[in-house]
Amino acid sequence: MTEKQEKKDPWIKNVVPEMAPPSLNDNTADMDRLVKAIGKVLPGSRIVMDYPMIRDMASTLRRCAYRVEAVLFEDGDRWHLADVLPVAEGHGLFGIAVDLGSSTLVVRLLNLITGETFDESSFHNPQIDIGADILTRIHFAATDGGLQKLQSLVRNRLNLEITRFCDRHHIESERIAGMAVAGNTTMTHLFLGLDPHWICREPYIPIINSPGLIRANDLGLSINPGAPVLLFPNVGSYFGGDLIAGILASGMAREKAVSLLVDVGTNAEVVIGNNEWLMACAGAAGPALEGGVANMGMMAGPGVIDKVTYDPETETFRIRTIDGLQPVGICGSGFIDLVAQLYLYGMIDLRGKFVSGKCSNRLVEVDGIRELVVVPAGKSANGKPLTLAQTDVDGLIRSKAAMFTILVTLTNTVNMPLREIHRFFVAGTFGSFIDPRSAITLGMIPDLPLDRYVSLGNTSLEGATLGLLSREAARDISTIRDRVTYLELNVNQEFMNLFSAAKFIPHTERSLFPSVKPYGMVDNLRTLKLESNDRPLAR
Amino acid sequence: MTEKQEKKDPWIKNVVPEMAPPSLNDNTADMDRLVKAIGKVLPGSRIVMDYPMIRDMASTLRRCAYRVEAVLFEDGDRWHLADVLPVAEGHGLFGIAVDLGSSTLVVRLLNLITGETFDESSFHNPQIDIGADILTRIHFAATDGGLQKLQSLVRNRLNLEITRFCDRHHIESERIAGMAVAGNTTMTHLFLGLDPHWICREPYIPIINSPGLIRANDLGLSINPGAPVLLFPNVGSYFGGDLIAGILASGMAREKAVSLLVDVGTNAEVVIGNNEWLMACAGAAGPALEGGVANMGMMAGPGVIDKVTYDPETETFRIRTIDGLQPVGICGSGFIDLVAQLYLYGMIDLRGKFVSGKCSNRLVEVDGIRELVVVPAGKSANGKPLTLAQTDVDGLIRSKAAMFTILVTLTNTVNMPLREIHRFFVAGTFGSFIDPRSAITLGMIPDLPLDRYVSLGNTSLEGATLGLLSREAARDISTIRDRVTYLELNVNQEFMNLFSAAKFIPHTERSLFPSVKPYGMVDNLRTLKLESNDRPLAR
C-alpha cells in the first residue's frame, strides 16, 4: 500500500473565493456572485450547479456572510459546484476509494488535499449472505425486491464504515467530497441498482459500461450529497472496472514498452499492452491457485502455512505460518511453494504424480486417493495430519496450465514473445504473496528474470485512489477503457494443444524454462529464506 | 398570437437511432449501444445521461427490442438523454411555454417538431389567494412552510392544466419533453422554491439570476421527469426573465437599428438597444393605465368599453364594448381613448381639468369631486351611470407623465433622440389594445409615425415559445441577459423637472408632438373606425 500518493492536480477541490458582500453598487445575485468569484480562481472554466442544491447553498452563503468554502469537481469542460460549506481552516477535504470485490470490500479514507491515506478497512461483502458466487446474486436480483436488497446490503455496510471513519477521525461527512469505486461489471451494476440479468446470458451484455460521475445523493451514500462518485467503467461483462483500475495503477498504459498485467481471482484476467494499445482476455484458471486444496486449503490467516521449503539434508519440510502459530492449513502461496519443492526434489514427476520411492513413508492412501502428509498429526494445531492429495496437485497442474496457455495465447495474438515483456505485473493477493520463483518452477508464469516481476497488491484500491486524487488519472480512465480490445478466448484445437503441452512441469518444451533445474541437476539452487517480513514481490 | 412558429433548429429533439440488437459479435453494453447510435445522428456531440434515469431507459430499450425513440436536449456542448420511449410514429413531441405572471398564468401547448401551437389556456395565479401583491407573497414565504405552499400552489395548478391538455389532445405526459418559463424575478424564485426574502430588501439581491436548465422531476412537474425546464434568467430583482423573454420575442437584440420596448404592468419597464447593447429601466407608471378608474374601471371582459370616440356633430360618445353587450365599465384602452377624445374636443384642458363650458350637462359633482357622465344610467348594464372622476384623469396624467419621463430619461442616457427610434415595441395587454394615436395625443408615448409602433401581445409567452422551439433563440437568452445594463432610476431634480413638463397634454413643449391637433385646429382629424375585429396595433 502506498501510504502517501504524490500530490497531484486534483479534479475535486475546495476553494475560498474572494467575495464582497452585496451592496447597492453591486447587486449581483447570490449564486452568480459565488460563480463569478470562483471563476477568478478557476479561470476559463464553466461553473455549473445542480438545482436541488441551490437552496441550501444560498442560505449557507448568507449565513456565512459570503465567506465560504466552495467544493467543486470537474466533469469534462465544466466544474460542478458540489456544495458550499462554512470556511473551516484545517478541516480538510476527504475522499473514499473503494475496492468493490465480490468477496471482500476494501475502503480507504483519503485526504484529497495532501493525498494521504488516513484510514483503511476491509470486510466481507455482505452480499455473500445471499450467495457466495456471483451467479446466485444475479439470479437473486431477478426476484421481487432482490436487486434493491443486494444494492442496500453493500450500501449500508459501506455507509457504516464511512460513519466509523468519520467518528474515528472527527470528520464531518459533508467534508467527504468524492468517492471512486472499482469493481467488476456485475458488482458495479448491483452497486448502481442496475439489473445484471443479461451479464450472464448470451450475448452477455451489461446495461452500461461507462456510468460516469454520479451524485452521492442518487446512490444513498453517507457522504456529501453533491459529491461525485466515480464508477470505473467496464469494457464488457467479463472485463470490469476493477481491471481498468488495475491497468491505471500499473502505469502500463503510459509506457512505450509493452507490459503484461495478471490478476488472478475466480478468473485469471490478463492484459498486455502499452501507451498505444491494450489487449485483454480472461479465463477460468483460478480456484486451485487460491487455497483450492481439499484437505488443508484455506484463506490466509493466523496459523496458515504461507511458505514452504524442503531441506534435502534432513529430508524435512520447513514451513512458515502466519503469526508463527501451530499450522492449521495452507494458503495459495504455500501451496505453490510446496508443489514446486515436491517437483524440485523429485517427490512428484513432471506430470505432477507422486513418486512413491521419493515420498517414502509420507504417502498414505485415503479412499483410494494418495495423500502426502505435509504436517504430521502431532505437529498440527488440531492434532490431525495436514495432507496434500494427488487430486489437489492435479487441480493445480490444470490451473497453472490454463494460466500459461492464456498468457501464450494472448502474446501470440499480438505477436510478442513472452521473453520480450518489459514488466510482468501481478495484481491481487495472489501476486502479493506467491514466490515468483515457485510459480516459474511450476511453469505457471514465464521464465523471465525475477526483476521483471512486479507485485502491485490491491490494484483496484490503488487505481480507485489514483482516480480520486489525480485529474490526469481520472482522465486516463476512459482513455484506457477505450483502448482495451477484449479477446474472446476460443477453446479450440489450438488452445487445447497449448493447454496439453502446458500440463507438464514446467512444460513439455523444457527450453521455455531454462532456469528450472530439479535437485541434483543444479549447484546454485536458490534457497528460500524464511524471514517474518519476507514479501518476495513487494514493490 | 402566432399560430405557428417557423420551424427552427430545435434543441429538444427525438431521434430513432439505428441499432442492431446485441450479439456475440457485438456485445456493446445497452446504454453505450444507444449512445453510439445517437452519435451517428448527432455527430461530434457528447451524449450524456443522468444516472437516475438509466435503469428505466435500459428496461425500455430491451422491452422495445432496441427500436426506441431517444429524447434529447442540448446544454452547452453536450446533448443530455432525457428519456427513451417506445417508438410511436406520429405521436409527436410536445413542449409547454409558460408566462408566469403574478396575476395571470398563460400556458401554451406546442408541438416541438412542427412548432405548432396545439392549445393555450390562461388562469389567475392561485397565489393571489395568499396575496394579490407580490410583497405579501414575499412576506408569506418567510412563514413556516410558506415558501413550499406558494410553490405548490402554482405547480399544482400548472400540472392540472397540463393534465387537461394531455386528456384533450390524447397526449401521454411523457411526450412533453420540455418547458420554458418566463416570469419576473420573484415569481421565478417562488417557482423554484427559492426564498425571495432579499429581493425586496436593500440591497435587493436575488438568490440566483441564471438557474439554467432544471429537470422537470426536480420541480415536480407532470411532464417527462427527465425533460429540461428552461427558466428565463433575471438581470436583477427588478428586471426579470419575463423581460428577457420580451426582448427575445421582439427580435430587437438581433437588429443593428436601435429599438425600444415598453412593457406596462404594475411597473413600466423599458428597454432600448440593438444587437450590440441594451439598456433597461423600470419605474412606477402603471396602475392608472390598467383600468385604474375609480367608478367604472375594470379588466377587459364582456360589456367592458374598450374603444371610445366622440362625434362632434351629434355631441355624443360612440363606444364599443367587448362582445357588444350593454356597457358595464371601461378598461385601459377605452380609458385612454376617452381622455384623448376629451382633450381633442376641449372637454378637458391641457392640465387635464374638466372645462365646464364644454362638458355642459355631463358634469356632476359627487362628494365635492367633479365627475363626467360617460354612459347615462338608462344605457348601462346595471342601470347606474358610468362616470369618469377628475381624480381618475389626474391619475392618468401622472402615469402618462411618469411613462414619458422614463422614456426621455432612458433615451437621454444613451444620447438617442426619441425620434430616431427605429421601432417602438409595446408588450402586454396594454400594447395589444390601446390605440397608439390616443396614447400619442395624451403625450404618453412619443409622436412617432404610427408604423414604427409594433404591438407584440404577450411577449413573455412568445419569448418562452421561441426559447423552447429554437436552438438559436435559446442561445440568445443568455446573450441578451449579459448584454442588458440596468439603469437605476434616480428621482432627482432633473427627473422631477422632466416629470413636471410632461404633466401637460400632450407636453409643455408642444413641438415634441406636432401631430396632436385639437378639434378646430385641424381639418383632417383621423376618425377612429369601430369595427368588431379592430386591433389597431396588431402585428
PDB file of N, CA, C and O in Angstrom, chain A residues 15-21 26 28-45 47 61 66-68 70 72 81:
ATOM      1  N   VAL A  15     -12.258  25.679  -2.740  1.00  0.00           N
ATOM      2  CA  VAL A  15     -11.644  26.992  -2.858  1.00  0.00           C
ATOM      3  C   VAL A  15     -12.428  27.948  -1.949  1.00  0.00           C
ATOM      4  O   VAL A  15     -13.598  27.723  -1.671  1.00  0.00           O
ATOM      5  N   VAL A  16     -11.749  28.959  -1.463  1.00  0.00           N
ATOM      6  CA  VAL A  16     -12.430  30.005  -0.689  1.00  0.00           C
ATOM      7  C   VAL A  16     -12.402  31.251  -1.552  1.00  0.00           C
ATOM      8  O   VAL A  16     -11.431  32.001  -1.552  1.00  0.00           O
ATOM      9  N   PRO A  17     -13.444  31.443  -2.363  1.00  0.00           N
ATOM     10  CA  PRO A  17     -13.409  32.573  -3.299  1.00  0.00           C
ATOM     11  C   PRO A  17     -13.553  33.907  -2.581  1.00  0.00           C
ATOM     12  O   PRO A  17     -14.255  34.002  -1.574  1.00  0.00           O
ATOM     13  N   GLU A  18     -12.888  34.909  -3.118  1.00  0.00           N
ATOM     14  CA  GLU A  18     -12.959  36.262  -2.552  1.00  0.00           C
ATOM     15  C   GLU A  18     -14.241  36.928  -3.017  1.00  0.00           C
ATOM     16  O   GLU A  18     -14.414  37.193  -4.207  1.00  0.00           O
ATOM     17  N   MET A  19     -15.151  37.187  -2.088  1.00  0.00           N
ATOM     18  CA  MET A  19     -16.434  37.783  -2.448  1.00  0.00           C
ATOM     19  C   MET A  19     -16.715  38.991  -1.591  1.00  0.00           C
ATOM     20  O   MET A  19     -16.634  38.910  -0.370  1.00  0.00           O
ATOM     21  N   ALA A  20     -17.087  40.086  -2.229  1.00  0.00           N
ATOM     22  CA  ALA A  20     -17.575  41.228  -1.456  1.00  0.00           C
ATOM     23  C   ALA A  20     -19.049  40.976  -1.190  1.00  0.00           C
ATOM     24  O   ALA A  20     -19.757  40.476  -2.059  1.00  0.00           O
ATOM     25  N   PRO A  21     -19.539  41.294   0.022  1.00  0.00           N
ATOM     26  CA  PRO A  21     -20.981  41.152   0.255  1.00  0.00           C
ATOM     27  C   PRO A  21     -21.749  42.090  -0.676  1.00  0.00           C
ATOM     28  O   PRO A  21     -21.185  43.076  -1.159  1.00  0.00           O
ATOM     29  N   ASP A  26     -23.403  46.892  -6.139  1.00  0.00           N
ATOM     30  CA  ASP A  26     -23.077  45.585  -6.717  1.00  0.00           C
ATOM     31  C   ASP A  26     -24.134  44.592  -6.270  1.00  0.00           C
ATOM     32  O   ASP A  26     -23.974  43.877  -5.296  1.00  0.00           O
ATOM     33  N   THR A  28     -25.305  41.923  -7.765  1.00  0.00           N
ATOM     34  CA  THR A  28     -25.270  40.610  -8.395  1.00  0.00           C
ATOM     35  C   THR A  28     -25.980  39.593  -7.486  1.00  0.00           C
ATOM     36  O   THR A  28     -25.834  39.668  -6.268  1.00  0.00           O
ATOM     37  N   ALA A  29     -26.712  38.663  -8.075  1.00  0.00           N
ATOM     38  CA  ALA A  29     -27.427  37.663  -7.273  1.00  0.00           C
ATOM     39  C   ALA A  29     -26.432  36.777  -6.515  1.00  0.00           C
ATOM     40  O   ALA A  29     -25.283  36.643  -6.921  1.00  0.00           O
ATOM     41  N   ASP A  30     -26.920  36.202  -5.416  1.00  0.00           N
ATOM     42  CA  ASP A  30     -26.054  35.402  -4.543  1.00  0.00           C
ATOM     43  C   ASP A  30     -25.238  34.350  -5.298  1.00  0.00           C
ATOM     44  O   ASP A  30     -24.012  34.301  -5.186  1.00  0.00           O
ATOM     45  N   MET A  31     -25.915  33.474  -6.028  1.00  0.00           N
ATOM     46  CA  MET A  31     -25.209  32.366  -6.658  1.00  0.00           C
ATOM     47  C   MET A  31     -24.337  32.855  -7.815  1.00  0.00           C
ATOM     48  O   MET A  31     -23.284  32.293  -8.078  1.00  0.00           O
ATOM     49  N   ASP A  32     -24.776  33.885  -8.496  1.00  0.00           N
ATOM     50  CA  ASP A  32     -23.995  34.445  -9.595  1.00  0.00           C
ATOM     51  C   ASP A  32     -22.726  35.105  -9.047  1.00  0.00           C
ATOM     52  O   ASP A  32     -21.651  35.043  -9.650  1.00  0.00           O
ATOM     53  N   ARG A  33     -22.876  35.706  -7.877  1.00  0.00           N
ATOM     54  CA  ARG A  33     -21.729  36.305  -7.183  1.00  0.00           C
ATOM     55  C   ARG A  33     -20.694  35.227  -6.856  1.00  0.00           C
ATOM     56  O   ARG A  33     -19.499  35.389  -7.086  1.00  0.00           O
ATOM     57  N   LEU A  34     -21.211  34.113  -6.353  1.00  0.00           N
ATOM     58  CA  LEU A  34     -20.328  33.000  -5.998  1.00  0.00           C
ATOM     59  C   LEU A  34     -19.630  32.446  -7.250  1.00  0.00           C
ATOM     60  O   LEU A  34     -18.409  32.240  -7.255  1.00  0.00           O
ATOM     61  N   VAL A  35     -20.420  32.223  -8.300  1.00  0.00           N
ATOM     62  CA  VAL A  35     -19.864  31.656  -9.536  1.00  0.00           C
ATOM     63  C   VAL A  35     -18.794  32.583 -10.115  1.00  0.00           C
ATOM     64  O   VAL A  35     -17.732  32.139 -10.563  1.00  0.00           O
ATOM     65  N   LYS A  36     -19.069  33.884 -10.058  1.00  0.00           N
ATOM     66  CA  LYS A  36     -18.122  34.875 -10.575  1.00  0.00           C
ATOM     67  C   LYS A  36     -16.817  34.816  -9.783  1.00  0.00           C
ATOM     68  O   LYS A  36     -15.720  34.842 -10.342  1.00  0.00           O
ATOM     69  N   ALA A  37     -16.957  34.734  -8.462  1.00  0.00           N
ATOM     70  CA  ALA A  37     -15.768  34.697  -7.598  1.00  0.00           C
ATOM     71  C   ALA A  37     -14.975  33.407  -7.820  1.00  0.00           C
ATOM     72  O   ALA A  37     -13.744  33.424  -7.831  1.00  0.00           O
ATOM     73  N   ILE A  38     -15.684  32.298  -8.024  1.00  0.00           N
ATOM     74  CA  ILE A  38     -14.981  31.034  -8.288  1.00  0.00           C
ATOM     75  C   ILE A  38     -14.262  31.124  -9.629  1.00  0.00           C
ATOM     76  O   ILE A  38     -13.142  30.637  -9.783  1.00  0.00           O
ATOM     77  N   GLY A  39     -14.921  31.776 -10.581  1.00  0.00           N
ATOM     78  CA  GLY A  39     -14.329  31.943 -11.909  1.00  0.00           C
ATOM     79  C   GLY A  39     -12.958  32.619 -11.864  1.00  0.00           C
ATOM     80  O   GLY A  39     -12.104  32.368 -12.710  1.00  0.00           O
ATOM     81  N   LYS A  40     -12.761  33.445 -10.852  1.00  0.00           N
ATOM     82  CA  LYS A  40     -11.452  34.104 -10.728  1.00  0.00           C
ATOM     83  C   LYS A  40     -10.381  33.119 -10.271  1.00  0.00           C
ATOM     84  O   LYS A  40      -9.204  33.273 -10.569  1.00  0.00           O
ATOM     85  N   VAL A  41     -10.815  32.113  -9.497  1.00  0.00           N
ATOM     86  CA  VAL A  41      -9.870  31.100  -9.013  1.00  0.00           C
ATOM     87  C   VAL A  41      -9.652  30.016 -10.078  1.00  0.00           C
ATOM     88  O   VAL A  41      -8.570  29.444 -10.196  1.00  0.00           O
ATOM     89  N   LEU A  42     -10.695  29.730 -10.834  1.00  0.00           N
ATOM     90  CA  LEU A  42     -10.605  28.710 -11.884  1.00  0.00           C
ATOM     91  C   LEU A  42     -10.887  29.376 -13.232  1.00  0.00           C
ATOM     92  O   LEU A  42     -11.935  29.167 -13.827  1.00  0.00           O
ATOM     93  N   PRO A  43      -9.964  30.202 -13.696  1.00  0.00           N
ATOM     94  CA  PRO A  43     -10.282  30.992 -14.885  1.00  0.00           C
ATOM     95  C   PRO A  43     -10.514  30.108 -16.115  1.00  0.00           C
ATOM     96  O   PRO A  43      -9.926  29.043 -16.250  1.00  0.00           O
ATOM     97  N   GLY A  44     -11.381  30.590 -16.981  1.00  0.00           N
ATOM     98  CA  GLY A  44     -11.622  29.885 -18.243  1.00  0.00           C
ATOM     99  C   GLY A  44     -12.543  28.689 -18.125  1.00  0.00           C
ATOM    100  O   GLY A  44     -12.828  28.029 -19.114  1.00  0.00           O
ATOM    101  N   SER A  45     -13.026  28.399 -16.920  1.00  0.00           N
ATOM    102  CA  SER A  45     -13.876  27.221 -16.745  1.00  0.00           C
ATOM    103  C   SER A  45     -15.332  27.638 -16.661  1.00  0.00           C
ATOM    104  O   SER A  45     -15.656  28.717 -16.177  1.00  0.00           O
ATOM    105  N   ILE A  47     -18.618  27.185 -14.728  1.00  0.00           N
ATOM    106  CA  ILE A  47     -19.025  26.703 -13.404  1.00  0.00           C
ATOM    107  C   ILE A  47     -20.519  26.405 -13.469  1.00  0.00           C
ATOM    108  O   ILE A  47     -21.304  27.285 -13.837  1.00  0.00           O
ATOM    109  N   LEU A  61     -24.477  30.554   2.150  1.00  0.00           N
ATOM    110  CA  LEU A  61     -23.757  31.736   1.686  1.00  0.00           C
ATOM    111  C   LEU A  61     -24.075  32.953   2.545  1.00  0.00           C
ATOM    112  O   LEU A  61     -23.179  33.688   2.977  1.00  0.00           O
ATOM    113  N   TYR A  66     -20.944  35.439   3.152  1.00  0.00           N
ATOM    114  CA  TYR A  66     -20.215  35.374   1.878  1.00  0.00           C
ATOM    115  C   TYR A  66     -18.761  34.934   2.014  1.00  0.00           C
ATOM    116  O   TYR A  66     -17.974  35.087   1.112  1.00  0.00           O
ATOM    117  N   ARG A  67     -18.433  34.383   3.174  1.00  0.00           N
ATOM    118  CA  ARG A  67     -17.103  33.784   3.312  1.00  0.00           C
ATOM    119  C   ARG A  67     -17.310  32.281   3.438  1.00  0.00           C
ATOM    120  O   ARG A  67     -17.623  31.767   4.509  1.00  0.00           O
ATOM    121  N   VAL A  68     -17.173  31.587   2.332  1.00  0.00           N
ATOM    122  CA  VAL A  68     -17.479  30.154   2.300  1.00  0.00           C
ATOM    123  C   VAL A  68     -16.394  29.384   1.563  1.00  0.00           C
ATOM    124  O   VAL A  68     -15.548  29.953   0.862  1.00  0.00           O
ATOM    125  N   ALA A  70     -16.126  26.714  -1.283  1.00  0.00           N
ATOM    126  CA  ALA A  70     -16.892  26.103  -2.372  1.00  0.00           C
ATOM    127  C   ALA A  70     -16.220  24.780  -2.727  1.00  0.00           C
ATOM    128  O   ALA A  70     -15.013  24.723  -2.918  1.00  0.00           O
ATOM    129  N   LEU A  72     -15.901  21.840  -5.387  1.00  0.00           N
ATOM    130  CA  LEU A  72     -16.170  21.683  -6.824  1.00  0.00           C
ATOM    131  C   LEU A  72     -15.556  20.400  -7.353  1.00  0.00           C
ATOM    132  O   LEU A  72     -14.577  19.899  -6.815  1.00  0.00           O
ATOM    133  N   LEU A  81     -20.390  22.744  -9.048  1.00  0.00           N
ATOM    134  CA  LEU A  81     -20.397  23.140  -7.656  1.00  0.00           C
ATOM    135  C   LEU A  81     -21.092  22.024  -6.884  1.00  0.00           C
ATOM    136  O   LEU A  81     -22.271  21.745  -7.111  1.00  0.00           O
TER     137      LEU A  81
END
